[in-house]
Amino acid sequence: MTVQAIDKKSEAETAFAGAFEAMKGKGAPALRQASWEFFTRKGLPTRRVEAWHYTDLRASLRTVAPLGAPGAITLPPTTLGRVRLVVADGAFRPDLSDVASLPAGVELSSLADVLAKEDASVLTALGLPENAGADAVIALNAALMQDGVVLRIAPATEVAETIEILLLSSGGEACSSFTRSLVIVGDGAKAKIVETSLALSPSGAQENHVLAFAIGAGAEVEHIADIGPQSESAIRLFSLLITAQAKAAFKSLGFVEGGGLVRRQIFARLAGEEASVSLDGISLLGGKDHADTTLVVEHAAAHCQSRERFRSVLDGQSTGVFQGKVVVRPGAQKTDGSMQSRALLLSENATMNNKPELEIFADDVVCGHGATCGRLDADQLFYLVARGLPKHEAEALLIEGFAGEIVEALGEEAVRDIYFERIRSWLGKRGGAK
Amino acid sequence: MIEIKNLHVSIGERKILDGLNLTVKDGEVAAIMGPNGTGKSTLSYVISGREGYDVTEGEVLLDGENILGLEPHERAAKGVFLAFQYPVEIPGVATMTFLKAAVNAQRRSRGEEELQTPDFMKLIREASTKLGINMDMLKRALNVGFSGGEKKRMDILQMSLLQPKFGILDETDSGLDIDALRIVSEGVNALRSPNRGFLVITHYQRLLDYIKPDTVHVMAKGKIQKTGGPELALELEKSGYRDYVGEAA
Ligand SMILES: Nc1ncnc2c1ncn2[C@@H]1O[C@H](COP(=O)(O)OP(=O)(O)OP(=O)(O)O)[C@@H](O)[C@H]1O
Ligand SMILES: [Mg+2]
């Protein structure tokens, strides 16, 4: 153990300096500079950083791919008539987005524009929220952010259309991208936001995305993070930041379909009384996939509710991580929190790391958590095969049931159908259990 | 017809079935009675193909074909059906989805066309009505939160949809209230036919008042100890198993 060994920059850490040089003149110099300094002090997270204990990013990210640049893209058709905003290889693409059909009461700017104009009202919201401030990956994102979308939803607006932020990787030559998007939801407004990570063709893309929600009092947000398949060599980091004011409600599903290294980190802050968050997740992993969901829900006000339900299905040599922490601040009385993570291991070589935690500094709270990790149940399997289902079909039905319980909680039938279909097609690709 | 010949079965080191012989002809209802832990459920699992049992000797013939080498789903397609002593709960799988999957899997195995939804719905509506099962229940996850009696009814519903060649009822009467016992028994009786056999495992004469057996077999110490007619069950009610378990029990 030498001091030099710790201080020494990895090749990747050094390479980011080049990207910072390229980005530092592109708005928000103070935020970028402070974030860059913070990142260089901290370095890429390793297992020694508790929140990154099961995902050694420093070891995985050896070389840095060049920053992405806009190119020609052929888009897939839209889903369920959603209003689509395309951020491709790090750049917001108004030319590819449904800018003209934005619903009334929704104002859109590109992050690049906001940064160039030094729009103070947005810049503050873009800064690091208190409970995510110590994360080096978010700091790196703030230092290098290229583009993204900023959506402002006027108070009391009920937006019927679902707005999709499509984070697109065009594929081909691997590139890195740093996007930051912000959704400011006015008091009493309602919005549905889908964040989709889609690779047009697989590549070793290195993506660092931040999506922040500032949710006004009494506002309601439904969110889906849809992280589709990618190459085994891809590294995708998604930070979801939520601040919910009094009586605000945030309801989210994260659907992760493997693809190299995926890290989702969620920092949710219940800032006003009677706010609620519900964070659900499904991960379907196979091959060498590594998917980490690490979340912190902070109850900073009284009478708030939080629910987390995560299900992981692991096949092949995949690794799943769930780390969840519910923090109840002093004074956050009558907190109602519950967190559950369940994993289904389909292969001998798959691994799940489950770590739910509670940190409670108030005395009048109801909080619970649970984590399980198991294989398909032999009694259940026999029941199904004894009724005539071939083994692989019986397994598929049980796995679909396991993950499907989370899909059932989605409000819209058409959306439920999409995810049931995704689960089935994933199951179709995997074949029988080994 | 099912013929079980000299069946020896162990679980690990422990011998459970010890040279069991039993024949159930088409059209016959055979009842098996015997003390707890004798191996009645083991027998039903071995016939239907559950893993974890070592069959060290013997065979199980369905219409002359040894089925011991077949996968459970293949046996099911050939017409073996087990109504479980303890039907399991399967969260996340809607009962209706499961029933349709089971019916169609068996049809596929037999090279028949799959049933389309309207035909399937018609079939299921009829069968459910007969068994007093509310269609709303079929939207729920399979057996999850069902009462003991509801689970047993659900198994019989499956039997009437799947129309097996040979049905095994493992203590189907346990947990049923008086009315349910009658309804379920009527469901079974409706399925009795000259080309279908049943093995009814029970501890009580009560069930046999409804489902009248052709033969009654006393099982103890891993084999059939005595075979007789319906009167044998009545005799057992009075005298218990002391004549069959002996000192070694
Ligand atoms: N998986 C197992 N491992 C070890 N022993 C087992 C296993 N399954 C069953 N046994 C034992 O085998 C014996 C026979 O069990 P079985 O369930 O077949 O009895 P049974 O006749 O159906 O009893 P009951 O009337 O109580 O239902 C019992 O002693 C039981 O403990
Ligand atoms: Mg038994």
Coordinates of C-alpha atoms in Angstrom, one line a residue, chain B:
Chain B
M1 CA -55.4 -49.3 -17.7
I2 CA -52.6 -48.7 -15.3
E3 CA -50.4 -51.5 -14.0
I4 CA -47.9 -51.0 -11.3
K5 CA -45.6 -53.9 -11.0
N6 CA -43.1 -54.7 -8.2
L7 CA -42.4 -51.0 -7.7
H8 CA -39.4 -50.2 -5.4
V9 CA -38.8 -46.5 -4.6
S10 CA -36.3 -44.8 -2.3
I11 CA -35.8 -41.3 -1.3
G12 CA -32.0 -41.0 -0.6
E13 CA -31.2 -43.9 1.6
R14 CA -34.7 -44.5 2.7
K15 CA -36.9 -47.1 1.1
I16 CA -40.5 -45.9 0.7
L17 CA -42.2 -48.3 -1.7
D18 CA -41.2 -51.9 -1.3
G19 CA -42.5 -54.0 -4.2
L20 CA -45.9 -52.5 -4.7
N21 CA -48.3 -54.1 -7.1
L22 CA -51.5 -52.5 -8.2
T23 CA -53.7 -52.6 -11.3
V24 CA -56.5 -50.1 -12.1
K25 CA -58.6 -51.1 -15.1
D26 CA -60.3 -48.6 -17.4
G27 CA -63.6 -47.6 -15.9
E28 CA -62.5 -48.6 -12.5
V29 CA -62.3 -46.5 -9.4
A30 CA -59.7 -47.9 -7.0
A31 CA -59.4 -46.4 -3.5
I32 CA -56.2 -46.6 -1.5
M33 CA -56.3 -46.2 2.3
G34 CA -53.4 -46.4 4.6
P35 CA -51.6 -44.9 7.6
N36 CA -49.9 -41.5 7.4
G37 CA -46.4 -41.7 6.0
T38 CA -46.9 -45.0 4.2
G39 CA -46.0 -43.7 0.8
K40 CA -49.4 -43.0 -0.8
S41 CA -48.3 -39.5 -2.0
T42 CA -45.0 -40.9 -3.0
L43 CA -46.7 -43.4 -5.2
S44 CA -48.8 -40.7 -6.8
Y45 CA -45.6 -38.5 -7.5
V46 CA -43.7 -41.5 -8.9
I47 CA -46.6 -42.2 -11.3
S48 CA -46.8 -38.6 -12.4
G49 CA -43.0 -38.2 -12.8
R50 CA -41.7 -36.0 -10.1
E51 CA -37.9 -35.8 -9.6
G52 CA -36.1 -36.8 -6.5
Y53 CA -37.3 -40.4 -6.2
D54 CA -35.1 -43.4 -7.1
V55 CA -37.1 -46.1 -8.8
T56 CA -34.8 -49.1 -8.1
E57 CA -37.1 -51.8 -9.5
G58 CA -40.4 -52.3 -11.2
E59 CA -42.5 -50.6 -13.8
V60 CA -45.6 -48.5 -14.3
L61 CA -47.5 -49.3 -17.4
L62 CA -50.2 -47.1 -18.9
D63 CA -52.1 -49.1 -21.5
G64 CA -49.1 -51.4 -21.7
E65 CA -46.4 -48.7 -22.1
N66 CA -43.9 -48.2 -19.4
I67 CA -44.1 -44.5 -18.6
L68 CA -41.3 -44.3 -16.0
G69 CA -38.8 -43.0 -18.6
L70 CA -41.1 -40.2 -19.7
E71 CA -41.0 -36.5 -18.7
P72 CA -43.9 -35.4 -16.5
H73 CA -45.4 -33.3 -19.3
E74 CA -45.3 -36.3 -21.6
R75 CA -47.1 -38.4 -19.0
A76 CA -49.7 -35.7 -18.7
A77 CA -50.2 -35.6 -22.4
K78 CA -50.7 -39.4 -22.3
G79 CA -53.4 -38.8 -19.8
V80 CA -51.9 -39.0 -16.3
F81 CA -53.4 -36.5 -13.9
L82 CA -52.6 -35.9 -10.3
A83 CA -54.9 -33.8 -8.1
F84 CA -52.4 -32.8 -5.4
Q85 CA -52.7 -33.3 -1.7
Y86 CA -51.3 -29.8 -1.3
P87 CA -51.9 -27.7 -4.5
V88 CA -49.2 -25.1 -4.7
E89 CA -49.6 -21.3 -5.0
I90 CA -48.1 -19.7 -8.1
P91 CA -47.8 -16.0 -7.7
G92 CA -47.9 -13.8 -10.8
V93 CA -49.5 -16.5 -13.0
A94 CA -53.1 -15.8 -13.7
T95 CA -55.2 -19.0 -13.3
M96 CA -56.8 -18.5 -16.7
T97 CA -53.5 -18.1 -18.4
F98 CA -52.2 -21.2 -16.8
L99 CA -55.3 -23.3 -17.7
K100 CA -55.1 -22.3 -21.3
A101 CA -51.4 -23.0 -21.4
A102 CA -52.0 -26.4 -19.9
V103 CA -54.9 -27.4 -22.2
N104 CA -53.0 -26.3 -25.3
A105 CA -49.7 -27.8 -24.3
Q106 CA -51.4 -31.2 -24.0
R107 CA -53.2 -30.7 -27.3
R108 CA -49.9 -29.8 -29.0
S109 CA -48.2 -32.8 -27.5
R110 CA -50.9 -35.0 -28.9
G111 CA -50.6 -33.3 -32.3
E112 CA -54.0 -31.7 -32.0
E113 CA -55.0 -28.1 -32.9
E114 CA -54.7 -25.5 -30.1
L115 CA -58.0 -24.2 -28.8
Q116 CA -58.9 -20.7 -29.7
T117 CA -59.9 -18.3 -27.0
P118 CA -63.7 -18.4 -27.6
D119 CA -63.8 -22.2 -27.6
F120 CA -61.6 -22.3 -24.6
M121 CA -63.8 -19.8 -22.7
K122 CA -66.9 -21.8 -23.5
L123 CA -65.2 -24.9 -22.2
I124 CA -64.0 -23.3 -19.0
R125 CA -67.3 -21.5 -18.3
E126 CA -69.2 -24.8 -18.4
A127 CA -66.6 -26.6 -16.2
S128 CA -66.4 -23.8 -13.7
T129 CA -70.2 -23.5 -13.3
K130 CA -70.5 -27.2 -12.6
L131 CA -67.9 -26.9 -9.8
G132 CA -69.3 -23.7 -8.4
I133 CA -66.2 -21.8 -9.3
N134 CA -66.7 -18.1 -9.9
M135 CA -65.1 -16.9 -13.1
D136 CA -63.6 -13.9 -11.2
M137 CA -61.5 -16.3 -9.3
L138 CA -59.8 -17.4 -12.6
K139 CA -58.4 -13.9 -13.0
R140 CA -56.5 -14.3 -9.8
A141 CA -53.0 -15.7 -9.5
L142 CA -53.1 -19.5 -9.5
N143 CA -54.1 -20.8 -6.0
V144 CA -52.7 -17.6 -4.4
G145 CA -54.8 -16.8 -1.3
F146 CA -57.3 -19.5 -2.3
S147 CA -58.9 -21.3 0.6
G148 CA -57.9 -25.0 1.1
G149 CA -61.2 -26.0 -0.4
E150 CA -61.0 -23.6 -3.3
K151 CA -57.6 -25.1 -4.2
K152 CA -59.0 -28.6 -4.3
R153 CA -61.8 -27.4 -6.5
M154 CA -59.4 -25.8 -8.8
D155 CA -57.5 -29.1 -9.2
I156 CA -60.7 -30.9 -10.1
L157 CA -61.6 -28.1 -12.6
Q158 CA -58.2 -28.8 -14.2
M159 CA -59.0 -32.5 -14.3
S160 CA -62.3 -31.8 -16.0
L161 CA -60.7 -29.6 -18.6
L162 CA -57.8 -32.0 -19.3
Q163 CA -60.0 -35.1 -19.5
P164 CA -57.2 -37.5 -18.4
K165 CA -57.0 -41.3 -19.0
F166 CA -56.0 -41.9 -15.4
G167 CA -56.8 -39.6 -12.6
I168 CA -55.1 -39.7 -9.2
L169 CA -56.9 -37.9 -6.3
D170 CA -54.6 -37.5 -3.4
E171 CA -56.8 -36.7 -0.4
T172 CA -59.0 -34.4 -2.5
D173 CA -61.5 -34.5 0.4
S174 CA -59.3 -32.9 3.0
G175 CA -60.2 -29.3 3.6
L176 CA -63.5 -29.6 1.8
D177 CA -66.7 -28.5 3.6
I178 CA -69.8 -30.7 3.4
D179 CA -71.2 -29.0 0.3
A180 CA -67.9 -28.7 -1.4
L181 CA -67.3 -32.4 -0.8
R182 CA -70.5 -33.2 -2.6
I183 CA -69.8 -30.8 -5.5
V184 CA -66.3 -32.0 -6.0
S185 CA -67.5 -35.7 -5.9
E186 CA -70.2 -35.0 -8.4
G187 CA -67.5 -33.4 -10.6
V188 CA -65.4 -36.6 -10.3
N189 CA -68.4 -38.9 -10.9
A190 CA -69.3 -36.9 -14.0
L191 CA -65.8 -37.9 -15.4
R192 CA -66.2 -41.6 -14.6
S193 CA -66.3 -43.4 -17.9
P194 CA -65.6 -46.8 -19.3
N195 CA -62.2 -45.7 -20.6
R196 CA -61.0 -43.7 -17.7
G197 CA -59.6 -45.1 -14.4
F198 CA -59.2 -43.4 -11.0
L199 CA -57.0 -43.9 -8.0
V200 CA -58.6 -42.2 -5.0
I201 CA -56.3 -41.8 -2.0
T202 CA -58.3 -41.0 1.1
H203 CA -58.4 -41.5 4.9
Y204 CA -62.1 -41.4 5.2
Q205 CA -65.1 -43.4 4.2
R206 CA -67.1 -40.2 3.8
L207 CA -65.6 -39.5 0.3
L208 CA -66.3 -43.0 -0.7
D209 CA -69.9 -42.5 0.1
Y210 CA -69.9 -40.1 -2.8
I211 CA -67.3 -41.6 -5.1
K212 CA -68.2 -45.2 -4.9
P213 CA -65.1 -47.3 -5.4
D214 CA -65.0 -50.6 -7.3
T215 CA -62.0 -51.8 -5.4
V216 CA -60.4 -50.8 -2.1
H217 CA -56.7 -51.4 -1.3
V218 CA -55.0 -51.1 2.0
M219 CA -51.5 -49.8 1.7
A220 CA -49.0 -50.1 4.5
K221 CA -45.2 -50.5 4.8
G222 CA -44.7 -49.6 1.2
K223 CA -47.0 -52.1 -0.5
I224 CA -50.6 -53.1 -0.9
Q225 CA -51.4 -55.3 2.0
K226 CA -55.0 -56.2 1.2
T227 CA -57.5 -55.7 -1.7
G228 CA -61.2 -55.9 -1.4
G229 CA -64.5 -54.3 -2.4
P230 CA -66.2 -51.2 -0.8
E231 CA -66.8 -53.2 2.4
L232 CA -63.1 -53.1 3.1
A233 CA -63.2 -49.4 3.7
L234 CA -66.1 -49.8 6.2
E235 CA -64.1 -52.4 8.0
L236 CA -61.1 -50.1 8.3
E237 CA -63.3 -47.4 9.8
K238 CA -64.0 -49.7 12.6
S239 CA -60.8 -51.6 13.2
G240 CA -58.1 -49.1 12.0
Y241 CA -54.8 -50.3 10.5
R242 CA -53.5 -52.4 13.4
D243 CA -53.8 -55.6 11.4
Y244 CA -51.6 -54.2 8.7
V245 CA -48.8 -52.2 10.3
G246 CA -47.7 -55.0 12.7
E247 CA -44.8 -54.8 15.1
A248 CA -42.5 -53.2 12.7
A249 CA -44.5 -50.0 12.4

